[in-house]
Amino acid sequence: PRSDCVVAEQLCLSDSTCNATYRTLENCALAKTRLLPLDHDSRVRCLNAELDLGNSSLLHCKCHRRMKRQEHCLRIFWTVHSSMADGYFSLETSPYENPANEEHWKTDYNKLAALVSGKNLNGSQLAGDATNPCLKATHVCNLSKKCFRLRTDYASICTKGAGSEDVCDRRKCHRGLRNFFEKVPEDFTKRILFCPCQDEFCGERRRKTIVPDCSFQYNTKPNCLWLLDSCLEDHICKSRLADFQQNCQPADMSPDGCSLHNRAACLQAYMGLIGTPMTPNYVSNSSVEVSLWCTCESSGNQKEKCDEILSMFESNKCL
């Protein structure tokens, strides 16, 4: 069975041979992070160190999306697998455990049954719910203390500076969003993010779920390659992107458009990107199309790579 990387690291450090190999890999990963060019001998030494781990639990360890010390766990994973990211955009293996193996977060539906059917706890219809499922999803969230508190937290952080010359603190806003999507059960978060809309008022509320003025949009659209570079420098973003690439890999010949045939895992991976430099969102209030806030203009000879990044969101049949 796959162990979590924090436990695997402790086991490795207690063994002198594994410890020495791991320290070599740490130096390799550090050089890569600092964009230091490795000579041929150093590259060989790094690859050999990865091979030397053999059947070590470090080589097969994974992380959990809702675990404590998640960033530490992800740093260990990318230390051991730094050669996997040699390609410009080829993070093929997710550091996260398959969602099917993770504990399912359960919700007390007895308490929520009335709301789900569109009524409040007194049995009367909730205003606007019939035509605005996104509003209903918010009411359902408000029934949970945790959902209400964490949603209020990120909303207040992400709207600071709105309407004035102050620029919002995007980093804090992103952290608040990640907190919400990681700590609140998916029964609530999926309902809020993917509520089905029939009109533009509902669609606008859905589009503004993540407070796009702060978390998503810049004054001018940056190049998508710049977004990707920002992402690859951050362990959490790089991990969420790898998870998205693995679980939302499109397959033209597949009936559901997904190579892994697991749309739920793809949606979960999509949600994982919210609150990172690669935060996606709905492009308008009248469609369910999503995209990154970036452009491929002025990409020079890297236009093809740039288009590939955008197409993972704009023309991905699986997503």
XYZ file of C-alpha atoms in Angstrom:
319
model
C 0.000 0.000 0.000
C 1.156 3.534 -0.742
C 2.274 5.386 2.366
C 1.985 9.119 2.735
C 5.211 10.940 1.870
C 5.739 12.454 5.331
C 5.813 8.964 6.894
C 7.958 7.630 4.019
C 10.493 10.444 4.517
C 10.840 9.645 8.222
C 11.493 5.984 7.394
C 14.068 6.916 4.769
C 15.959 9.355 6.999
C 16.362 6.643 9.646
C 18.243 4.460 7.120
C 21.787 5.669 6.310
C 21.813 4.519 2.657
C 18.355 5.925 1.867
C 19.209 9.105 3.774
C 22.290 9.764 1.593
C 20.323 9.128 -1.612
C 17.516 11.425 -0.479
C 19.964 14.249 0.336
C 21.340 13.968 -3.206
C 17.806 14.279 -4.610
C 17.153 17.327 -2.406
C 20.176 19.053 -3.971
C 18.932 18.105 -7.460
C 15.475 19.522 -6.747
C 16.982 22.701 -5.269
C 19.116 23.269 -8.375
C 16.032 22.823 -10.543
C 13.983 25.252 -8.436
C 16.708 27.884 -8.756
C 16.975 27.186 -12.503
C 20.654 26.310 -12.127
C 21.919 24.433 -15.199
C 23.082 20.908 -14.320
C 26.071 19.503 -16.171
C 25.938 16.008 -17.656
C 27.528 14.322 -14.598
C 25.105 16.047 -12.219
C 22.094 14.996 -14.299
C 23.316 11.397 -14.303
C 23.875 11.544 -10.542
C 20.322 12.839 -10.015
C 18.767 10.135 -12.207
C 20.830 7.428 -10.505
C 19.736 8.675 -7.090
C 16.099 8.339 -8.164
C 16.779 4.811 -9.441
C 18.644 3.937 -6.216
C 15.454 4.443 -4.237
C 14.257 1.250 -5.940
C 11.340 -0.156 -3.985
C 11.591 2.419 -1.210
C 8.213 3.613 0.050
C 9.417 7.127 -0.858
C 9.260 6.309 -4.539
C 5.605 5.261 -4.334
C 4.303 7.636 -1.657
C 1.359 9.981 -2.223
C -0.327 12.921 -0.471
C -3.938 13.643 0.493
C -5.781 16.801 -0.466
C -7.056 17.464 3.040
C -4.060 16.310 5.067
C -2.150 18.393 7.596
C 1.343 19.386 6.446
C 0.187 19.070 2.836
C 2.854 21.451 1.500
C 5.601 19.483 3.257
C 4.242 16.245 1.793
C 4.155 17.719 -1.721
C 7.716 19.055 -1.388
C 8.877 15.507 -0.580
C 7.005 14.092 -3.596
C 8.586 16.586 -6.030
C 12.015 16.053 -4.469
C 11.788 12.364 -5.285
C 10.191 12.898 -8.702
C 11.958 16.042 -9.873
C 13.040 14.408 -13.157
C 9.357 13.838 -14.045
C 8.902 17.545 -14.604
C 11.700 17.746 -17.186
C 9.217 18.397 -19.959
C 7.845 21.938 -20.188
C 4.287 20.875 -19.538
C 4.346 17.167 -18.805
C 3.334 16.620 -15.196
C 1.790 13.267 -15.995
C 1.572 11.770 -12.489
C -0.493 13.312 -9.726
C 1.054 13.418 -6.238
C -2.431 12.965 -4.786
C -3.940 9.669 -3.745
C -6.806 8.521 -5.937
C -10.010 10.125 -4.567
C -11.617 6.677 -4.492
C -9.114 5.746 -1.777
C -9.739 8.820 0.318
C -12.269 9.084 3.118
C -15.589 10.351 1.804
C -16.883 13.412 3.569
C -20.441 12.805 4.654
C -23.181 15.325 5.199
C -26.184 15.058 7.468
C -28.893 15.131 4.819
C -31.713 14.785 7.341
C -30.964 18.371 8.325
C -30.687 19.492 4.703
C -33.420 17.442 3.038
C -35.972 20.254 3.119
C -33.532 22.779 1.670
C -32.421 20.502 -1.119
C -36.036 20.271 -2.227
C -36.187 24.073 -2.299
C -37.818 24.772 1.062
C -36.469 26.134 4.301
C -36.707 24.324 7.627
C -40.202 25.753 8.282
C -41.447 24.214 5.051
C -41.938 27.502 3.180
C -40.362 28.211 -0.200
C -37.047 30.074 -0.133
C -37.170 33.332 -2.089
C -35.572 33.081 -5.490
C -34.600 29.425 -5.072
C -36.913 28.100 -7.747
C -35.182 30.080 -10.501
C -31.725 30.451 -8.976
C -30.082 27.161 -7.939
C -26.890 29.103 -7.082
C -28.800 31.082 -4.475
C -30.208 27.852 -3.081
C -26.693 26.395 -2.908
C -25.644 29.391 -0.818
C -28.576 28.834 1.563
C -27.531 25.205 1.944
C -23.974 26.326 2.703
C -25.239 28.765 5.329
C -26.784 25.862 7.257
C -23.312 24.506 7.946
C -21.267 26.561 10.416
C -18.013 25.546 8.737
C -19.243 26.267 5.201
C -20.703 29.630 6.246
C -17.575 30.670 8.194
C -15.011 29.716 5.520
C -17.105 31.177 2.704
C -17.478 34.426 4.632
C -13.726 34.406 5.339
C -12.612 34.203 1.716
C -15.330 36.589 0.520
C -14.196 39.292 2.967
C -10.503 38.830 2.094
C -11.134 38.802 -1.657
C -13.337 41.903 -1.670
C -10.956 44.128 0.316
C -9.875 47.038 -1.821
C -12.823 46.638 -4.199
C -14.101 49.968 -5.472
C -11.035 51.881 -4.320
C -7.479 52.342 -5.530
C -6.253 49.565 -3.230
C -5.349 46.368 -4.996
C -6.706 43.234 -3.347
C -4.236 40.836 -1.735
C -4.420 38.053 -4.330
C -2.170 35.711 -2.341
C -4.396 35.927 0.759
C -7.511 35.628 -1.400
C -6.133 32.462 -3.014
C -5.267 30.998 0.384
C -8.818 31.698 1.601
C -10.289 30.006 -1.485
C -8.077 26.934 -1.071
C -9.109 26.778 2.586
C -12.767 26.799 1.588
C -12.468 24.128 -1.118
C -10.206 21.891 1.007
C -11.934 22.080 4.379
C -15.610 22.258 3.460
C -17.224 18.935 2.410
C -17.629 18.627 -1.357
C -21.391 18.220 -0.971
C -21.436 21.971 -0.329
C -18.591 23.227 -2.511
C -19.665 21.376 -5.661
C -23.199 22.650 -5.246
C -21.990 26.258 -5.089
C -19.479 26.014 -7.944
C -21.437 23.855 -10.386
C -25.025 24.987 -9.750
C -27.089 24.635 -12.981
C -28.393 27.955 -14.302
C -31.175 28.835 -16.726
C -30.714 32.614 -16.745
C -27.928 35.187 -16.723
C -28.613 36.441 -13.189
C -27.954 32.954 -11.841
C -24.955 32.574 -14.189
C -23.447 35.819 -12.938
C -23.768 34.665 -9.338
C -22.031 31.397 -10.281
C -19.259 33.268 -12.131
C -18.693 35.452 -9.061
C -18.461 32.488 -6.671
C -14.682 32.875 -6.516
C -14.694 36.734 -6.505
C -13.000 36.960 -9.928
C -11.948 40.623 -9.639
C -9.410 39.525 -7.045
C -8.736 35.813 -7.538
C -8.930 35.536 -11.330
C -8.675 38.749 -13.334
C -5.710 41.077 -13.711
C -6.104 44.519 -15.303
C -4.584 43.110 -18.473
C -4.475 39.445 -19.464
C -1.014 37.979 -18.835
C 0.517 35.442 -21.191
C -0.497 31.877 -20.296
C 3.183 30.833 -20.217
C 3.731 33.371 -17.422
C 0.843 31.805 -15.479
C 2.368 28.364 -15.988
C 5.810 29.519 -14.824
C 4.243 31.015 -11.671
C 2.463 27.710 -11.084
C 5.520 25.494 -11.508
C 7.386 27.530 -8.870
C 4.745 26.647 -6.265
C 4.472 23.103 -4.884
C 0.711 23.284 -4.355
C -0.073 24.733 -7.790
C 2.285 22.331 -9.567
C 0.634 19.419 -7.748
C -2.910 20.570 -8.547
C -1.938 21.047 -12.193
C -0.467 17.534 -12.318
C -3.673 16.214 -10.751
C -5.735 18.102 -13.349
C -3.599 16.815 -16.237
C -3.947 13.242 -15.028
C -7.672 13.252 -14.247
C -8.928 15.547 -17.026
C -6.912 14.021 -19.849
C -9.246 14.123 -22.878
C -9.725 11.092 -25.123
C -11.478 11.655 -28.464
C -12.509 8.010 -28.925
C -13.964 7.676 -25.430
C -17.788 8.055 -25.063
C -17.373 10.366 -22.045
C -14.383 12.216 -23.507
C -12.119 11.222 -20.581
C -9.152 8.864 -20.783
C -9.673 7.756 -17.150
C -13.502 7.648 -17.456
C -13.905 9.459 -14.152
C -15.633 12.820 -14.504
C -15.985 13.197 -10.718
C -12.186 13.005 -10.327
C -11.814 15.569 -13.121
C -14.210 18.010 -11.415
C -12.392 17.511 -8.123
C -9.067 18.235 -9.855
C -10.591 21.337 -11.479
C -11.735 22.573 -8.058
C -8.220 21.976 -6.739
C -6.819 24.603 -9.114
C -9.008 27.352 -7.623
C -6.835 29.461 -5.341
C -3.616 28.893 -7.313
C -1.907 30.995 -10.022
C -3.761 28.752 -12.524
C -7.210 29.577 -11.115
C -9.899 28.875 -13.760
C -13.387 30.381 -13.921
C -16.517 30.711 -16.059
C -15.881 33.064 -18.976
C -19.353 34.639 -18.936
C -22.711 34.651 -17.140
C -24.484 32.931 -20.027
C -22.487 29.724 -20.559
C -20.672 26.959 -18.704
C -17.454 27.483 -20.662
C -14.410 27.916 -18.443
C -10.941 29.266 -19.081
C -7.811 30.699 -17.525
C -7.431 34.479 -17.456
C -4.590 34.651 -19.953
C -3.755 35.082 -23.610
C -1.401 33.462 -26.106
C -0.706 36.654 -28.043
C 2.998 37.547 -28.279
C 4.083 33.996 -27.429
C 6.643 33.927 -30.241
C 7.982 30.468 -30.998
C 6.230 29.081 -27.883
C 2.756 29.742 -29.274
C 2.035 26.014 -29.589
C 2.884 25.355 -25.930
C 0.776 28.311 -24.895
C -2.227 27.125 -26.941
C -1.887 23.697 -25.322
C -2.287 25.232 -21.876
C -5.406 27.182 -22.866
C -6.952 24.225 -24.700
C -6.852 22.115 -21.519
C -9.682 24.338 -20.324
C -11.343 25.818 -23.421
C -11.657 22.708 -25.594
C -11.285 19.820 -23.176
C -14.069 17.275 -23.808
C -13.429 15.568 -20.490
C -13.822 18.798 -18.516
